[in-house]
mmCIF file of C-alpha atoms in Angstrom:
data_model
loop_
_atom_site.group_PDB
_atom_site.id
_atom_site.type_symbol
_atom_site.label_atom_id
_atom_site.label_comp_id
_atom_site.label_asym_id
_atom_site.label_seq_id
_atom_site.Cartn_x
_atom_site.Cartn_y
_atom_site.Cartn_z
ATOM 1 C CA GLY A 1225 -11.756 -15.042 0.066
ATOM 2 C CA GLN A 1226 -10.869 -11.658 1.435
ATOM 3 C CA ASN A 1227 -13.033 -8.615 0.760
ATOM 4 C CA ILE A 1228 -12.634 -4.984 1.753
ATOM 5 C CA ASP A 1229 -15.301 -2.411 0.888
ATOM 6 C CA GLN A 1230 -15.111 1.367 0.934
ATOM 7 C CA PRO A 1231 -17.239 4.033 -0.744
ATOM 8 C CA THR A 1232 -15.763 5.055 -4.074
ATOM 9 C CA GLU A 1233 -16.129 8.803 -3.698
ATOM 10 C CA MET A 1234 -17.055 11.380 -1.056
ATOM 11 C CA THR A 1235 -17.281 15.158 -1.090
ATOM 12 C CA ALA A 1236 -17.075 17.656 1.746
ATOM 13 C CA THR A 1237 -16.380 21.330 2.387
ATOM 14 C CA GLU A 1238 -13.480 23.013 4.122
ATOM 15 C CA GLY A 1239 -13.758 23.022 7.895
ATOM 16 C CA ALA A 1240 -16.240 20.164 7.966
ATOM 17 C CA ILE A 1241 -15.915 16.657 9.424
ATOM 18 C CA VAL A 1242 -16.046 13.573 7.223
ATOM 19 C CA GLN A 1243 -16.205 9.890 8.102
ATOM 20 C CA ILE A 1244 -14.917 7.288 5.652
ATOM 21 C CA ASN A 1245 -16.167 3.785 6.360
ATOM 22 C CA CYS A 1246 -14.470 0.487 5.652
ATOM 23 C CA THR A 1247 -15.975 -2.959 6.061
ATOM 24 C CA TYR A 1248 -13.969 -6.103 5.711
ATOM 25 C CA GLN A 1249 -14.608 -9.822 5.450
ATOM 26 C CA THR A 1250 -11.353 -11.585 6.063
ATOM 27 C CA SER A 1251 -10.069 -14.495 8.080
ATOM 28 C CA GLY A 1252 -7.400 -14.295 10.733
ATOM 29 C CA PHE A 1253 -7.526 -10.507 11.166
ATOM 30 C CA ASN A 1254 -4.241 -9.075 12.366
ATOM 31 C CA GLY A 1255 -4.566 -5.308 12.132
ATOM 32 C CA LEU A 1256 -6.097 -2.547 10.024
ATOM 33 C CA PHE A 1257 -4.280 0.400 8.461
ATOM 34 C CA TRP A 1258 -5.383 3.633 6.855
ATOM 35 C CA TYR A 1259 -3.244 5.310 4.212
ATOM 36 C CA GLN A 1260 -3.622 8.607 2.349
ATOM 37 C CA GLN A 1261 -2.652 8.746 -1.308
ATOM 38 C CA HIS A 1262 -2.517 11.905 -3.384
ATOM 39 C CA ALA A 1263 -2.839 11.426 -7.132
ATOM 40 C CA GLY A 1264 0.347 10.022 -8.629
ATOM 41 C CA GLU A 1265 2.069 9.736 -5.267
ATOM 42 C CA ALA A 1266 2.880 6.987 -2.785
ATOM 43 C CA PRO A 1267 0.473 5.983 -0.019
ATOM 44 C CA THR A 1268 1.415 7.591 3.291
ATOM 45 C CA PHE A 1269 0.614 5.977 6.627
ATOM 46 C CA LEU A 1270 -2.146 7.565 8.697
ATOM 47 C CA SER A 1271 -3.224 5.131 11.395
ATOM 48 C CA TYR A 1272 -3.174 1.572 12.725
ATOM 49 C CA ASN A 1273 -5.792 -0.306 14.760
ATOM 50 C CA VAL A 1274 -5.544 -3.832 16.053
ATOM 51 C CA LEU A 1275 -7.796 -3.624 19.134
ATOM 52 C CA ASP A 1276 -11.356 -2.330 19.271
ATOM 53 C CA GLY A 1277 -11.764 1.356 19.887
ATOM 54 C CA LEU A 1278 -10.697 4.770 18.749
ATOM 55 C CA GLU A 1279 -7.165 5.928 17.957
ATOM 56 C CA GLU A 1280 -6.732 9.694 17.725
ATOM 57 C CA LYS A 1281 -3.895 11.515 16.022
ATOM 58 C CA GLY A 1282 -4.396 15.236 15.540
ATOM 59 C CA ARG A 1283 -7.164 15.923 13.013
ATOM 60 C CA PHE A 1284 -7.397 12.232 12.136
ATOM 61 C CA SER A 1285 -9.018 9.451 14.167
ATOM 62 C CA SER A 1286 -9.607 5.817 13.311
ATOM 63 C CA PHE A 1287 -12.050 3.399 14.869
ATOM 64 C CA LEU A 1288 -12.191 -0.379 14.783
ATOM 65 C CA SER A 1289 -14.842 -2.950 15.677
ATOM 66 C CA ARG A 1290 -13.478 -6.427 15.061
ATOM 67 C CA SER A 1291 -16.770 -8.178 15.811
ATOM 68 C CA LYS A 1292 -18.496 -6.122 13.115
ATOM 69 C CA GLY A 1293 -15.615 -6.167 10.645
ATOM 70 C CA TYR A 1294 -15.843 -2.395 10.510
ATOM 71 C CA SER A 1295 -13.563 0.595 10.692
ATOM 72 C CA TYR A 1296 -13.863 4.275 9.971
ATOM 73 C CA LEU A 1297 -11.454 7.135 9.439
ATOM 74 C CA LEU A 1298 -12.632 10.477 10.800
ATOM 75 C CA LEU A 1299 -11.149 13.667 9.420
ATOM 76 C CA LYS A 1300 -11.858 16.903 11.283
ATOM 77 C CA GLU A 1301 -11.395 20.547 10.264
ATOM 78 C CA LEU A 1302 -11.043 19.559 6.649
ATOM 79 C CA GLN A 1303 -8.520 21.395 4.503
ATOM 80 C CA MET A 1304 -8.175 21.535 0.739
ATOM 81 C CA LYS A 1305 -4.979 19.499 0.992
ATOM 82 C CA ASP A 1306 -7.001 16.605 2.424
ATOM 83 C CA SER A 1307 -8.362 15.977 -1.072
ATOM 84 C CA ALA A 1308 -6.896 12.550 -1.795
ATOM 85 C CA SER A 1309 -7.660 8.852 -1.923
ATOM 86 C CA TYR A 1310 -7.943 7.101 1.442
ATOM 87 C CA LEU A 1311 -7.028 3.436 1.475
ATOM 88 C CA CYS A 1312 -8.178 0.922 4.051
ATOM 89 C CA ALA A 1313 -5.848 -2.088 4.356
ATOM 90 C CA VAL A 1314 -6.079 -5.238 6.432
ATOM 91 C CA ARG A 1315 -3.389 -7.677 7.465
ATOM 92 C CA VAL A 1316 -4.604 -11.257 7.717
ATOM 93 C CA ARG A 1317 -2.571 -14.058 9.208
ATOM 94 C CA GLN A 1318 -3.112 -16.361 6.268
ATOM 95 C CA ALA A 1319 -1.598 -13.786 3.934
ATOM 96 C CA GLY A 1320 1.587 -13.542 5.937
ATOM 97 C CA THR A 1321 2.501 -9.957 6.560
ATOM 98 C CA ALA A 1322 1.259 -8.455 3.296
ATOM 99 C CA LEU A 1323 -1.565 -5.945 3.371
ATOM 100 C CA ILE A 1324 -4.827 -6.420 1.520
ATOM 101 C CA PHE A 1325 -6.098 -3.064 0.303
ATOM 102 C CA GLY A 1326 -9.540 -1.788 -0.503
ATOM 103 C CA LYS A 1327 -10.005 0.174 -3.714
ATOM 104 C CA GLY A 1328 -9.804 3.466 -1.878
ATOM 105 C CA THR A 1329 -12.186 6.351 -1.278
ATOM 106 C CA THR A 1330 -11.555 9.522 -3.266
ATOM 107 C CA LEU A 1331 -12.321 12.537 -1.074
ATOM 108 C CA SER A 1332 -12.854 15.917 -2.683
ATOM 109 C CA VAL A 1333 -12.772 18.946 -0.395
ATOM 110 C CA SER A 1334 -14.218 22.179 -1.750
ATOM 111 C CA SER A 1335 -14.137 25.704 -0.421
ATOM 112 C CA ASP B 1379 15.800 12.061 2.439
ATOM 113 C CA THR B 1380 15.648 8.947 4.591
ATOM 114 C CA GLY B 1381 12.468 7.502 3.095
ATOM 115 C CA VAL B 1382 11.967 4.702 0.595
ATOM 116 C CA SER B 1383 13.278 5.578 -2.859
ATOM 117 C CA GLN B 1384 12.544 3.992 -6.215
ATOM 118 C CA ASP B 1385 14.185 4.292 -9.589
ATOM 119 C CA PRO B 1386 13.176 5.061 -12.254
ATOM 120 C CA ARG B 1387 10.043 7.034 -11.492
ATOM 121 C CA HIS B 1388 8.675 6.504 -14.976
ATOM 122 C CA LYS B 1389 9.366 3.888 -17.625
ATOM 123 C CA ILE B 1390 7.940 3.560 -21.118
ATOM 124 C CA THR B 1391 8.779 0.378 -22.978
ATOM 125 C CA LYS B 1392 7.628 -1.618 -25.935
ATOM 126 C CA ARG B 1393 5.817 -4.896 -25.585
ATOM 127 C CA GLY B 1394 8.251 -7.788 -25.340
ATOM 128 C CA GLN B 1395 11.086 -5.800 -23.776
ATOM 129 C CA ASN B 1396 12.531 -6.483 -20.333
ATOM 130 C CA VAL B 1397 12.477 -3.850 -17.606
ATOM 131 C CA THR B 1398 14.094 -3.647 -14.177
ATOM 132 C CA PHE B 1399 13.119 -1.437 -11.272
ATOM 133 C CA ARG B 1400 15.095 -0.671 -8.149
ATOM 134 C CA CYS B 1401 13.950 0.027 -4.603
ATOM 135 C CA ASP B 1402 16.061 1.353 -1.741
ATOM 136 C CA PRO B 1403 14.251 0.865 1.577
ATOM 137 C CA ILE B 1404 14.592 2.868 4.772
ATOM 138 C CA SER B 1405 18.073 1.942 5.937
ATOM 139 C CA GLU B 1406 17.353 -0.065 9.085
ATOM 140 C CA HIS B 1407 14.263 -1.812 7.728
ATOM 141 C CA ASN B 1408 14.585 -5.564 7.343
ATOM 142 C CA ARG B 1409 11.400 -6.213 5.371
ATOM 143 C CA LEU B 1410 10.763 -5.066 1.823
ATOM 144 C CA TYR B 1411 7.544 -5.434 -0.158
ATOM 145 C CA TRP B 1412 6.554 -5.004 -3.785
ATOM 146 C CA TYR B 1413 3.001 -4.050 -4.740
ATOM 147 C CA ARG B 1414 1.321 -3.206 -8.023
ATOM 148 C CA GLN B 1415 -1.392 -0.571 -8.372
ATOM 149 C CA THR B 1416 -3.597 0.139 -11.364
ATOM 150 C CA LEU B 1417 -5.879 3.129 -11.821
ATOM 151 C CA GLY B 1418 -8.806 3.173 -9.430
ATOM 152 C CA GLN B 1419 -7.558 0.194 -7.448
ATOM 153 C CA GLY B 1420 -5.697 -0.262 -4.209
ATOM 154 C CA PRO B 1421 -2.191 -1.711 -4.221
ATOM 155 C CA GLU B 1422 -1.975 -5.481 -4.769
ATOM 156 C CA PHE B 1423 0.728 -7.500 -3.054
ATOM 157 C CA LEU B 1424 3.349 -9.134 -5.281
ATOM 158 C CA THR B 1425 6.168 -10.376 -3.045
ATOM 159 C CA TYR B 1426 8.175 -9.614 0.060
ATOM 160 C CA PHE B 1427 11.629 -10.164 1.536
ATOM 161 C CA GLN B 1428 12.911 -10.441 5.035
ATOM 162 C CA ASN B 1429 16.552 -9.436 4.778
ATOM 163 C CA GLU B 1430 17.741 -11.260 1.634
ATOM 164 C CA ALA B 1431 15.203 -14.100 1.792
ATOM 165 C CA GLN B 1432 12.137 -13.954 -0.426
ATOM 166 C CA LEU B 1433 9.471 -15.328 1.903
ATOM 167 C CA GLU B 1434 6.254 -14.990 -0.019
ATOM 168 C CA LYS B 1435 5.044 -14.535 -3.585
ATOM 169 C CA SER B 1436 1.538 -13.745 -4.736
ATOM 170 C CA ARG B 1437 -0.150 -15.810 -7.404
ATOM 171 C CA LEU B 1438 -0.232 -12.491 -9.308
ATOM 172 C CA LEU B 1439 3.521 -12.845 -9.770
ATOM 173 C CA SER B 1440 3.837 -14.765 -13.037
ATOM 174 C CA ASP B 1441 6.994 -16.492 -14.211
ATOM 175 C CA ARG B 1442 7.910 -13.345 -16.131
ATOM 176 C CA PHE B 1443 8.419 -11.494 -12.858
ATOM 177 C CA SER B 1444 11.452 -11.961 -10.663
ATOM 178 C CA ALA B 1445 12.621 -10.065 -7.615
ATOM 179 C CA GLU B 1446 15.884 -10.080 -5.721
ATOM 180 C CA ARG B 1447 17.342 -8.527 -2.624
ATOM 181 C CA PRO B 1448 20.891 -9.852 -2.784
ATOM 182 C CA LYS B 1449 22.445 -8.195 0.253
ATOM 183 C CA GLY B 1450 19.339 -7.527 2.265
ATOM 184 C CA SER B 1451 19.395 -3.847 1.361
ATOM 185 C CA PHE B 1452 18.093 -2.658 -2.023
ATOM 186 C CA SER B 1453 15.817 -4.796 -4.164
ATOM 187 C CA THR B 1454 15.186 -5.158 -7.882
ATOM 188 C CA LEU B 1455 12.035 -6.232 -9.674
ATOM 189 C CA GLU B 1456 12.446 -7.452 -13.229
ATOM 190 C CA ILE B 1457 9.676 -8.038 -15.718
ATOM 191 C CA GLN B 1458 10.603 -10.072 -18.765
ATOM 192 C CA ARG B 1459 8.750 -9.975 -22.088
ATOM 193 C CA THR B 1460 6.502 -7.146 -20.943
ATOM 194 C CA GLU B 1461 2.839 -7.150 -21.919
ATOM 195 C CA GLN B 1462 0.414 -4.248 -22.109
ATOM 196 C CA GLY B 1463 -1.345 -5.644 -19.042
ATOM 197 C CA ASP B 1464 1.821 -5.004 -17.036
ATOM 198 C CA SER B 1465 1.217 -1.252 -17.272
ATOM 199 C CA ALA B 1466 0.768 -0.092 -13.697
ATOM 200 C CA MET B 1467 2.413 1.714 -10.804
ATOM 201 C CA TYR B 1468 4.908 -0.550 -9.048
ATOM 202 C CA LEU B 1469 5.230 0.376 -5.383
ATOM 203 C CA CYS B 1470 7.901 -0.656 -2.948
ATOM 204 C CA ALA B 1471 7.398 -0.534 0.803
ATOM 205 C CA SER B 1472 9.631 -1.320 3.750
ATOM 206 C CA SER B 1473 9.081 -2.092 7.404
ATOM 207 C CA LEU B 1474 10.926 -3.035 10.555
ATOM 208 C CA LEU B 1475 10.239 -6.177 12.493
ATOM 209 C CA PRO B 1476 9.870 -6.440 15.400
ATOM 210 C CA SER B 1477 7.875 -3.285 15.772
ATOM 211 C CA GLY B 1478 5.519 -1.896 18.368
ATOM 212 C CA ARG B 1479 3.216 -0.373 15.765
ATOM 213 C CA GLY B 1480 1.964 -3.379 13.884
ATOM 214 C CA GLU B 1481 4.866 -3.424 11.459
ATOM 215 C CA THR B 1482 3.805 -0.334 9.572
ATOM 216 C CA GLN B 1483 4.826 -0.366 5.932
ATOM 217 C CA TYR B 1484 6.243 2.835 4.458
ATOM 218 C CA PHE B 1485 5.897 3.282 0.729
ATOM 219 C CA GLY B 1486 8.193 4.709 -1.893
ATOM 220 C CA PRO B 1487 7.035 7.054 -4.676
ATOM 221 C CA GLY B 1488 6.570 4.194 -7.131
ATOM 222 C CA THR B 1489 7.669 3.447 -10.675
ATOM 223 C CA ARG B 1490 5.004 4.078 -13.278
ATOM 224 C CA LEU B 1491 5.336 1.608 -16.144
ATOM 225 C CA LEU B 1492 3.693 2.056 -19.524
ATOM 226 C CA VAL B 1493 3.949 -0.791 -22.018
ATOM 227 C CA LEU B 1494 3.175 0.219 -25.590
#
């Protein structure tokens, strides 16, 4: 079967850096995505990794290690608006092109 | 707004009734996905289309669920004889293939269904 694990909740303060980890056990890995989802809203795309290494995009960075089945999303200079759920999703070849999502990590940013 | 749109945004129905949701993808996108999300969970894949062809269906998609994309543009998802367990957020996403960015899926705002 396919399994994606993320911490359920994390807290941090404004201006800080937070790292949200994602581990996956899937077959036929074909890319990993991070999405942000505010309560009651649609997931919005943050990042995509298919090769090992770090992808940086402004305050957000995502890292992938395929051999370890591990990814993290790094958020810098946290702002209150970053309070949201962060979803890790994996595409596996055997599942066609659909994404398999983790349950999400709810991040609360306080002042 | 050139993003994915869904209608209605909210739907309350009684058990046993039929409901239909609509999704309009980003205009040039050839792939369209339906997902279902319940509280505290990530989205779960239901089905997807490439143009008008329905290429894959999840085992989550019971016989009461049917989806169409007749002209390869908008799509509808119908649930017949709704059950309380169908209460969820129904998300539509679209993507463009081929793509240089791993076929990123862009999500609509969702239709929140409550079955009483």
